[in-house]
Amino acid sequence: MEYLRQREREDGGDIENEAGGDGGGEEVVYENYERREIERKASFFSENERDHDVFGAGGQSANRLLLREPLLKSKSRINTTSQIAIVGANVSPIESLDYEIIENELFKQDWRSRKKVEIYQYVFLKWTLALLIGLCTGLVGFFNNLAVENIAGFKFLLTNSLMLKHQYFLAFAAYAGCNVVLAVCAAVLCAFIAPAAAGSGIPEVKAYLNGVDAHSILAPSTLFVKIFGSIFGVAAGFVVGKEGPMVHTGACIANLLGQGGSRKYHLTWKWLRYFKNDRDRRDLITCGAAAGVAAAFRAPVGGVLFALEEAASWWRSALLWRTFFTTAVVAVVLRGLMVFCGSGKCGLFGKGGLIMFDVSSAVPAYTTPDVLAVILIGVLGGIFGSLYNFLVDKVLKTYSIINERGPGFKVLLVIFISLLTSCCSYGLPWFAKCTPCPTGIEEDCPTVGQSGDYKSFQCGPGQYNDLASLLLNTSDDAIRNLFSSKNIHEFHLSTLVVFFVAVYFLGIVTYGIAVPSGLFIPVILAGSSYGRLVGRLVEMVLGSSSGLGVGLFSVLGAASFLGGTMRMTVSLCVILLELTNDLLMLPLMMLVLLISKTVADSFNKGVYDQIVKMKGLPYLEAHAEPYMRQLVAGDVCSGPLITFSGVEKVGNILHALRLTRHNGFPVIDEPPLSEAPELCGLVLRSHLLVLLKGKNFLKHPVSTGLEILKRFHAFDFAKPGLGKGLKVEDLEITAEEMEMYIDLHPITNTSPYMVVETMSLAKAALLFRELGLRHLCVVPKKPGRPPIVGILTRHDFMPEHVLGLYPHLTRAHKVM
């Protein structure tokens, strides 16, 4: 181990004694040594692996100091490292994922020894898991809608029954009380059980598929809270959706199935040992994210495209087939369950159910003025969407100050927002005028019961309150009312303006509280309201010459706002077409999405990209920053570099594992194992721990890889789920064993990805992301030097790190 040997030569002493050898003062000396290293700003760790859990076993107090630092407390305090990130409202350690195939001798022997039956079993299990993910996600999606419709329906029935008796204050007390109780249930689950379940979860899933493993974002507890917290939050009347959380739910289900259950809850399946690696789990979680979109919107093709365009950072044709199969299973499950509930066997579910806005009855036949109005809607969507993202970012930073004070403050914030929402949704309709019911629909107007387009509210017989029809209703029914083209004059212009303003700002202040909350529904509600408003204005100007109805304008408004906030195009277009069941809207939908995205991109990034950055998740973009072309790979490598020999002393390995949290170490063969020093490959920390635990040690430094191949199996080195692997603290190595040797060749990845030190940093960043790497070895250009210069990890490509090393590039970065 080159660094430790160098320290031994420089100090003239025994590095083993200094860094934790024999004697009663072992831990004291070790802690003092590591404290000095931390105080020197961890130059020892800056060189290669910064995607670790903590600095070291002896530096826990310093690590706790770091973790207490709030990342978003003020503008001057930003996250400048990829070591910690915000998960929920907590600052948590993170790691990167090993998507690379580790081609060591054990891996090669395993594949050589596998029979055709085992290979077919592996392929069969992949498709079986895709089937199970589709089934489970479809069932959860149906259960969510069933629960929300029944809970919210009971709440509205209670409120309406009291209002029919003219007990208006009691009706408000019952309405607000139900909302607060449901909100507190959701907040308690999020604040005390799984803080990572707060929010939509799409940014976390997106970061995971990029290679970032944040703490407990896919844990079973997060799945439980995501399901029930989303039900309580949506039923509580918050301006949130259950569609974003469904993506996170699908990913959690896929992770739970893929890792073979949960050891913590004694739910494990040994026959899933083939999937004990990050690569296969990534594919399954991609299928889960797509299944979540399909379950939320009944849009199987849109789910596949969402996973391809927004969620996944890595794709291949085989994954496309499995993802499509998963979403098809979801569609079949939902269709069958909805047919079952169509006969009224599911309580208040009935006509509400899963989202499906059928506007196919309105045939679009547009003229030039209509196209100009559509362009205006696209521009408005871009402006409103970029402003929405800006305000959401500010609100999240403000809420972080409140949420980091503790779970109690999270619950209090949720109660405050719940009361604010209840006051707006119940109080604003009192300022709206009562409208006479249209002729010919006396049976449906005014509505008496749990659902309908024409809410009576405080109006007399034969009248309805149009604002109450939007605010005192479930989000799905409100969107159906806005998308409807049956009655052009159903909503007054003032009603649409008030509803847009209310939903716009309630959606902003609601996102970020401690409840699972999606952005799709608030954005669709706000966009469809100003889209219908533009449609009404066009109808007033053009009269009957307009070929687009107000319902279709409302759909286009929703599309424009979605494009302006989320910056997706293809997947949003297909999702909305599957939602509305109207393919004739395709040209206008494409036009409005392209315009809104283009306008919004000139102001800021998409909302999910902003949240990923704000949380401190080290997300690698699909394109490198322009200033990276001015640097080469060797410019961001720093030392000293920690290396092992092919046959290394046990004590050296153990000290290196204790002193660092590096997850990859270069292995260099030196004479007499080779004629000259040469790079043998890269060995992972987790593999070293398994090897040390097995204690297959040697008394002399000779290569005996065959014995290790006989004693260990490839599955012994498989990655467990949710951080249940071995740790340095689990090892019990005696003083005698510290002086023995161990052969690292059988577990060394002999084909790591390498780049020459003169490669541009931009090119290396693209290679790192496209291949889904965790470690990228940098080798020298000229002979006669050590066989490896350094290792690039995710942190080395982060703008904060690069610009911190080269501050003169900061101005160019801001200009670009």
Coordinates of C-alpha atoms in Angstrom, one line a residue, residues 49-510:
E49 CA -13.4 8.5 -3.7
R50 CA -15.8 11.2 -2.4
D51 CA -19.0 9.3 -2.8
H52 CA -18.6 7.6 0.6
D53 CA -20.7 7.4 3.8
V54 CA -18.5 9.1 6.3
F55 CA -14.9 10.2 6.5
G56 CA -13.7 7.3 8.7
A57 CA -14.4 5.1 11.6
G58 CA -12.6 7.4 14.0
G59 CA -13.9 10.7 12.7
Q60 CA -17.6 10.3 13.6
S61 CA -17.7 13.4 15.7
A62 CA -16.4 15.4 12.8
N63 CA -18.9 13.7 10.5
R64 CA -21.8 14.6 12.8
L65 CA -20.5 18.2 12.7
L66 CA -20.7 18.2 8.9
L67 CA -24.2 16.6 8.9
R68 CA -25.6 19.3 11.2
E69 CA -24.7 21.9 8.6
P70 CA -28.0 23.1 6.9
L71 CA -27.5 23.3 3.2
L72 CA -30.2 25.7 2.4
K73 CA -30.3 28.1 5.4
S74 CA -29.0 31.1 3.4
K75 CA -27.8 32.1 0.0
S76 CA -24.2 32.2 1.2
R77 CA -24.3 28.6 2.4
I78 CA -24.5 26.1 -0.4
N79 CA -23.6 22.4 -0.8
T80 CA -20.1 22.2 -2.2
T81 CA -19.6 18.5 -1.9
S82 CA -21.3 15.3 -3.1
Q83 CA -20.8 13.6 0.3
I84 CA -24.1 14.8 1.8
A85 CA -27.5 15.6 0.4
I86 CA -31.0 16.4 1.6
V87 CA -33.3 13.4 1.8
G88 CA -36.7 14.5 3.0
A89 CA -35.7 17.4 5.3
N90 CA -32.6 15.6 6.7
V91 CA -29.0 15.9 5.7
S92 CA -27.9 12.4 4.9
P93 CA -24.7 10.7 3.6
I94 CA -24.9 9.3 0.1
E95 CA -22.9 6.9 -2.1
S96 CA -22.7 6.1 -5.8
L97 CA -23.9 2.9 -7.3
D98 CA -21.8 0.2 -9.0
Y99 CA -23.4 -0.2 -12.4
E100 CA -20.2 -1.5 -14.0
I101 CA -19.8 -5.2 -14.5
I102 CA -16.9 -6.3 -12.3
E103 CA -14.9 -8.7 -14.5
N104 CA -12.7 -10.5 -12.0
E105 CA -11.7 -14.2 -11.9
L106 CA -14.7 -15.1 -9.6
F107 CA -17.1 -13.5 -12.0
K108 CA -15.6 -15.2 -15.1
Q109 CA -15.6 -18.6 -13.3
D110 CA -19.2 -18.1 -12.3
W111 CA -20.4 -17.5 -15.9
R112 CA -18.2 -20.3 -17.2
S113 CA -19.8 -22.7 -14.7
R114 CA -23.4 -21.7 -15.3
K115 CA -25.5 -24.2 -17.2
K116 CA -28.1 -23.3 -19.8
V117 CA -30.8 -24.0 -17.3
E118 CA -29.4 -21.3 -15.0
I119 CA -29.1 -18.8 -17.8
Y120 CA -32.7 -19.4 -18.8
Q121 CA -33.7 -19.1 -15.2
Y122 CA -32.0 -15.7 -15.0
V123 CA -33.9 -14.5 -18.1
F124 CA -37.1 -15.9 -16.9
L125 CA -36.7 -14.2 -13.5
K126 CA -36.2 -10.9 -15.2
W127 CA -39.6 -11.1 -17.0
T128 CA -41.2 -12.6 -13.9
L129 CA -40.1 -9.6 -11.8
A130 CA -41.3 -7.2 -14.6
L131 CA -44.7 -9.0 -14.3
L132 CA -44.8 -8.7 -10.5
I133 CA -43.8 -5.1 -10.6
G134 CA -46.7 -4.4 -13.0
L135 CA -49.2 -6.3 -10.9
C136 CA -48.2 -4.8 -7.6
T137 CA -48.0 -1.2 -9.0
G138 CA -51.4 -1.6 -10.7
L139 CA -53.0 -2.8 -7.5
V140 CA -51.4 0.0 -5.5
G141 CA -52.6 2.6 -8.0
F142 CA -56.1 1.2 -7.9
F143 CA -56.0 1.1 -4.1
N144 CA -54.8 4.7 -3.9
N145 CA -57.7 5.9 -6.1
L146 CA -60.2 3.8 -4.3
A147 CA -59.2 5.1 -0.9
V148 CA -59.0 8.8 -2.0
E149 CA -62.4 8.7 -3.8
N150 CA -64.1 7.2 -0.8
I151 CA -62.4 9.3 1.9
A152 CA -62.8 12.6 0.0
G153 CA -66.3 11.6 -1.0
F154 CA -67.3 11.0 2.6
K155 CA -65.9 14.4 3.5
F156 CA -67.8 16.2 0.8
L157 CA -71.0 14.4 1.6
L158 CA -70.7 15.4 5.2
T159 CA -70.1 19.1 4.2
N160 CA -72.9 19.2 1.7
S161 CA -75.4 17.7 4.0
L162 CA -74.6 20.4 6.6
M163 CA -74.8 23.1 4.0
L164 CA -78.2 21.9 2.8
K165 CA -79.4 22.5 6.4
H166 CA -77.9 26.0 6.2
Q167 CA -75.4 25.2 9.0
Y168 CA -72.6 26.9 7.2
F169 CA -70.2 27.4 10.1
L170 CA -70.6 23.8 11.2
A171 CA -70.0 22.7 7.6
F172 CA -66.8 24.6 7.5
A173 CA -65.7 23.2 10.9
A174 CA -66.4 19.7 9.6
Y175 CA -64.7 20.3 6.3
A176 CA -61.6 21.9 7.8
G177 CA -61.5 19.4 10.7
C178 CA -61.5 16.4 8.3
N179 CA -58.7 18.1 6.3
V180 CA -56.6 18.7 9.3
V181 CA -57.0 15.2 10.7
L182 CA -56.0 13.7 7.3
A183 CA -53.1 16.1 6.9
V184 CA -51.8 15.3 10.4
C185 CA -51.9 11.6 9.6
A186 CA -49.9 12.2 6.5
A187 CA -47.4 14.5 8.2
V188 CA -46.8 12.2 11.2
L189 CA -46.0 9.3 8.9
C190 CA -43.6 11.5 6.9
A191 CA -42.0 13.3 9.8
F192 CA -41.5 10.4 12.2
I193 CA -41.3 7.2 10.0
A194 CA -39.9 8.1 6.6
P195 CA -38.8 11.7 5.9
A196 CA -37.6 10.5 2.5
A197 CA -41.2 10.0 1.4
A198 CA -42.0 13.7 1.4
G199 CA -42.4 15.4 -1.9
S200 CA -43.0 13.7 -5.2
G201 CA -40.0 11.4 -5.2
I202 CA -39.3 11.8 -8.9
P203 CA -36.1 13.8 -8.3
E204 CA -34.8 11.0 -6.0
V205 CA -35.7 8.3 -8.5
K206 CA -34.1 10.3 -11.3
A207 CA -30.9 10.7 -9.2
Y208 CA -30.9 7.0 -8.4
L209 CA -31.1 6.0 -12.0
N210 CA -28.2 8.4 -12.6
G211 CA -26.1 6.5 -10.1
V212 CA -26.7 8.2 -6.8
D213 CA -27.8 6.1 -3.8
A214 CA -29.3 8.5 -1.3
H215 CA -30.2 7.1 2.1
S216 CA -33.5 5.1 2.4
I217 CA -35.2 6.7 -0.6
L218 CA -36.3 3.2 -1.7
A219 CA -36.7 1.6 1.7
P220 CA -39.8 -0.5 2.7
S221 CA -40.7 2.2 5.2
T222 CA -40.6 4.8 2.5
L223 CA -42.9 2.7 0.4
F224 CA -45.4 2.3 3.2
V225 CA -45.4 6.0 4.0
K226 CA -45.6 6.9 0.3
I227 CA -48.7 4.9 -0.2
F228 CA -50.7 5.9 2.8
G229 CA -49.3 9.4 3.1
S230 CA -50.3 10.1 -0.5
I231 CA -53.8 8.9 0.2
F232 CA -54.2 11.1 3.3
G233 CA -52.6 14.1 1.7
V234 CA -54.7 14.1 -1.5
A235 CA -57.9 13.3 0.5
A236 CA -57.1 16.2 2.8
G237 CA -57.8 18.6 0.0
F238 CA -54.2 19.8 -0.5
V239 CA -53.4 21.1 -4.0
V240 CA -51.2 18.1 -4.7
G241 CA -51.4 15.0 -6.9
K242 CA -50.9 11.3 -6.3
E243 CA -49.3 10.8 -9.7
G244 CA -45.7 11.9 -8.8
P245 CA -45.7 9.8 -5.7
M246 CA -46.8 6.8 -7.8
V247 CA -43.6 7.0 -9.7
H248 CA -41.7 6.8 -6.4
T249 CA -44.0 4.0 -5.2
G250 CA -43.4 1.9 -8.4
A251 CA -39.6 2.4 -7.9
C252 CA -39.8 1.3 -4.3
I253 CA -41.8 -1.8 -5.2
A254 CA -39.3 -2.7 -7.9
N255 CA -36.4 -2.3 -5.4
L256 CA -38.1 -4.4 -2.8
L257 CA -38.7 -7.2 -5.2
G258 CA -35.3 -6.9 -6.9
Q259 CA -33.3 -7.1 -3.7
G260 CA -35.1 -10.3 -2.6
G261 CA -37.3 -8.7 0.1
S262 CA -36.1 -7.1 3.3
R263 CA -33.8 -8.7 5.9
K264 CA -35.0 -6.2 8.5
Y265 CA -38.6 -7.3 8.2
H266 CA -37.7 -11.0 7.7
L267 CA -39.0 -11.0 4.1
T268 CA -36.3 -12.5 1.9
W269 CA -36.1 -14.8 -1.2
K270 CA -32.9 -16.7 -1.8
W271 CA -33.8 -17.5 -5.4
L272 CA -33.3 -13.8 -6.3
R273 CA -29.6 -14.0 -5.7
Y274 CA -29.0 -13.3 -9.4
F275 CA -30.2 -9.7 -8.9
K276 CA -27.9 -8.9 -6.0
N277 CA -26.2 -6.1 -8.0
D278 CA -26.9 -2.5 -8.8
R279 CA -27.1 -3.1 -12.6
D280 CA -30.1 -5.4 -12.5
R281 CA -31.7 -3.3 -9.8
R282 CA -31.4 -0.2 -12.0
D283 CA -33.3 -2.0 -14.8
L284 CA -36.0 -3.1 -12.4
I285 CA -36.4 0.4 -10.9
T286 CA -36.7 1.9 -14.3
C287 CA -39.6 -0.6 -15.0
G288 CA -41.1 0.5 -11.6
A289 CA -40.9 4.2 -12.5
A290 CA -42.6 3.6 -15.8
A291 CA -45.2 1.4 -14.1
G292 CA -45.9 4.2 -11.7
V293 CA -46.7 6.7 -14.5
A294 CA -48.9 4.0 -16.2
A295 CA -50.8 3.4 -13.0
A296 CA -51.3 7.1 -12.2
F297 CA -52.5 8.2 -15.7
R298 CA -53.6 4.9 -17.3
A299 CA -51.0 5.8 -19.9
P300 CA -48.8 2.7 -20.6
V301 CA -46.9 4.2 -23.6
G302 CA -46.5 7.5 -21.8
G303 CA -45.0 5.6 -18.9
V304 CA -42.3 4.1 -21.0
L305 CA -41.5 7.4 -22.7
F306 CA -41.4 9.1 -19.3
A307 CA -38.9 6.6 -18.0
L308 CA -36.8 7.1 -21.2
E309 CA -37.0 10.9 -21.4
E310 CA -37.0 12.1 -17.8
A311 CA -36.1 9.3 -15.4
A312 CA -33.5 7.0 -16.8
S313 CA -29.9 8.1 -17.6
W314 CA -29.0 4.8 -19.3
W315 CA -31.1 2.8 -21.8
R316 CA -31.0 -0.2 -24.1
S317 CA -33.4 -2.1 -26.3
A318 CA -33.8 -5.1 -24.0
L319 CA -34.9 -2.7 -21.2
L320 CA -37.4 -1.1 -23.5
W321 CA -39.1 -4.4 -24.1
R322 CA -39.4 -5.2 -20.4
T323 CA -40.5 -1.7 -19.5
F324 CA -43.2 -1.9 -22.1
F325 CA -44.3 -5.3 -20.8
T326 CA -44.5 -3.9 -17.3
T327 CA -46.7 -1.0 -18.3
A328 CA -48.9 -3.2 -20.4
V329 CA -49.5 -5.4 -17.3
V330 CA -50.4 -2.3 -15.3
A331 CA -53.0 -1.2 -18.0
V332 CA -54.6 -4.7 -18.0
V333 CA -54.8 -4.8 -14.2
L334 CA -56.4 -1.3 -14.0
R335 CA -58.8 -2.0 -16.8
G336 CA -60.0 -5.2 -15.1
L337 CA -60.4 -3.6 -11.7
M338 CA -62.3 -0.6 -13.1
V339 CA -64.7 -2.8 -15.0
F340 CA -65.3 -4.6 -11.7
C341 CA -66.0 -1.3 -9.9
G342 CA -68.2 0.0 -12.7
S343 CA -71.2 -1.8 -11.2
G344 CA -71.0 0.3 -8.0
K345 CA -69.2 -2.3 -5.8
C346 CA -66.4 0.0 -4.8
G347 CA -68.3 2.5 -2.6
L348 CA -68.0 6.1 -3.8
F349 CA -65.3 5.1 -6.4
G350 CA -67.9 4.7 -9.1
K351 CA -67.6 7.3 -11.8
G352 CA -64.6 9.1 -10.2
G353 CA -61.9 6.5 -10.4
L354 CA -58.7 6.7 -12.2
I355 CA -57.9 9.7 -14.4
M356 CA -59.5 9.6 -17.8
F357 CA -60.6 12.8 -19.4
D358 CA -62.6 11.9 -22.5
V359 CA -62.7 14.9 -24.8
S360 CA -63.0 12.9 -28.0
S361 CA -66.5 14.2 -28.5
A362 CA -65.0 17.6 -29.4
V363 CA -63.6 17.5 -32.9
P364 CA -60.8 20.0 -33.5
A365 CA -61.1 22.1 -36.7
Y366 CA -58.9 25.1 -36.2
T367 CA -58.2 28.2 -38.3
T368 CA -55.3 30.6 -38.3
P369 CA -56.7 32.7 -35.4
D370 CA -57.0 29.5 -33.4
V371 CA -53.3 28.7 -34.1
L372 CA -52.3 32.2 -33.0
A373 CA -54.3 31.6 -29.7
V374 CA -52.5 28.3 -29.3
I375 CA -49.1 30.0 -29.7
L376 CA -50.2 32.5 -27.1
I377 CA -51.1 29.6 -24.7
G378 CA -47.6 28.1 -25.3
V379 CA -45.9 31.4 -24.5
L380 CA -48.1 31.8 -21.3
G381 CA -47.2 28.3 -20.3
G382 CA -43.5 29.0 -20.6
I383 CA -43.7 32.2 -18.6
F384 CA -46.0 30.9 -15.9
G385 CA -44.0 27.6 -15.7
S386 CA -40.6 29.3 -15.2
L387 CA -42.1 31.6 -12.6
Y388 CA -43.7 28.6 -10.9
N389 CA -40.3 26.9 -10.7
F390 CA -38.6 30.0 -9.4
L391 CA -41.2 30.4 -6.6
V392 CA -41.1 26.7 -5.7
D393 CA -37.4 26.9 -5.3
K394 CA -37.7 29.9 -3.0
V395 CA -40.5 28.2 -0.9
L396 CA -38.5 25.0 -0.6
K397 CA -35.5 26.9 0.8
T398 CA -37.7 28.7 3.2
Y399 CA -39.4 25.5 4.4
S400 CA -36.0 23.8 4.9
I401 CA -35.3 26.2 7.7
I402 CA -38.6 25.2 9.4
N403 CA -38.4 21.5 8.7
E404 CA -34.8 21.1 10.0
R405 CA -36.0 22.2 13.5
G406 CA -37.6 18.9 14.0
P407 CA -40.6 16.7 13.3
G408 CA -42.9 18.8 15.4
F409 CA -42.3 21.9 13.3
K410 CA -43.0 19.8 10.2
V411 CA -46.4 18.8 11.5
L412 CA -47.2 22.4 12.5
L413 CA -46.4 23.6 9.0
V414 CA -48.6 21.0 7.5
I415 CA -51.5 22.0 9.8
F416 CA -51.0 25.7 8.8
I417 CA -51.1 24.9 5.1
S418 CA -54.1 22.7 5.6
L419 CA -56.1 25.4 7.3
L420 CA -55.0 27.9 4.6
T421 CA -56.2 25.5 1.9
S422 CA -59.5 24.8 3.6
C423 CA -60.2 28.6 4.1
C424 CA -59.5 29.2 0.4
S425 CA -61.5 26.3 -1.0
Y426 CA -64.5 27.0 1.3
G427 CA -64.3 30.8 1.5
L428 CA -63.6 31.9 -2.0
P429 CA -66.9 30.4 -3.5
W430 CA -68.8 32.8 -1.2
F431 CA -67.6 35.7 -3.4
A432 CA -68.9 34.0 -6.6
K433 CA -72.3 34.7 -8.0
C434 CA -74.9 32.1 -8.3
T435 CA -75.6 31.0 -12.0
P436 CA -78.9 29.7 -13.3
C437 CA -78.8 26.1 -14.4
P438 CA -78.7 25.6 -18.2
T439 CA -82.0 24.4 -19.7
G440 CA -82.4 20.7 -20.3
I441 CA -80.2 19.4 -17.5
E442 CA -82.6 19.8 -14.6
E443 CA -81.7 16.4 -13.3
D444 CA -77.9 17.2 -13.1
C445 CA -78.1 20.8 -12.0
P446 CA -77.6 21.6 -9.2
T447 CA -75.6 18.6 -8.0
V448 CA -76.7 17.0 -4.7
G449 CA -74.2 14.3 -3.6
Q450 CA -70.6 13.4 -3.9
S451 CA -69.7 14.4 -7.5
G452 CA -71.0 16.4 -10.4
D453 CA -70.3 19.5 -12.5
Y454 CA -72.8 21.9 -10.8
K455 CA -72.3 22.4 -7.1
S456 CA -75.2 24.1 -5.3
F457 CA -73.1 25.4 -2.4
Q458 CA -75.2 28.3 -0.9
C459 CA -77.3 28.9 -4.0
G460 CA -81.1 28.4 -4.2
P461 CA -83.0 25.9 -6.3
G462 CA -82.2 25.9 -10.0
Q463 CA -78.8 27.6 -9.5
Y464 CA -75.2 26.6 -9.0
N465 CA -71.9 28.0 -7.8
D466 CA -69.3 27.6 -10.6
L467 CA -66.3 28.3 -8.3
A468 CA -67.5 25.8 -5.8
S469 CA -67.7 23.2 -8.6
L470 CA -63.9 23.6 -9.0
L471 CA -62.7 24.2 -5.4
L472 CA -65.0 22.1 -3.4
N473 CA -64.4 19.0 -5.4
T474 CA -61.7 16.3 -6.0
S475 CA -58.9 17.3 -8.3
D476 CA -59.9 14.7 -10.9
D477 CA -63.5 16.0 -11.0
A478 CA -62.3 19.6 -11.2
I479 CA -60.1 18.7 -14.2
R480 CA -63.0 16.9 -15.9
N481 CA -65.2 20.0 -15.4
L482 CA -62.5 22.2 -17.0
F483 CA -61.9 19.9 -19.9
S484 CA -65.7 19.6 -20.6
S485 CA -67.0 21.2 -23.7
K486 CA -70.7 20.5 -23.0
N487 CA -71.4 24.0 -21.6
I488 CA -69.2 26.8 -22.9
H489 CA -70.5 29.3 -20.4
E490 CA -70.3 26.9 -17.4
F491 CA -67.6 29.0 -15.7
H492 CA -67.4 32.8 -15.6
L493 CA -64.2 34.6 -16.7
S494 CA -63.8 35.9 -13.1
T495 CA -64.2 32.4 -11.8
L496 CA -61.4 31.1 -14.0
V497 CA -59.1 33.9 -13.0
V498 CA -59.7 33.4 -9.3
F499 CA -59.3 29.7 -9.6
F500 CA -56.1 30.0 -11.5
V501 CA -54.5 32.4 -8.9
A502 CA -55.7 30.2 -6.0
V503 CA -54.4 26.9 -7.4
Y504 CA -51.2 28.5 -8.7
F505 CA -50.1 29.8 -5.3
L506 CA -51.6 27.0 -3.2
G507 CA -49.6 24.5 -5.3
I508 CA -46.4 26.5 -4.7
V509 CA -46.8 26.8 -0.9
T510 CA -48.0 23.2 -0.6

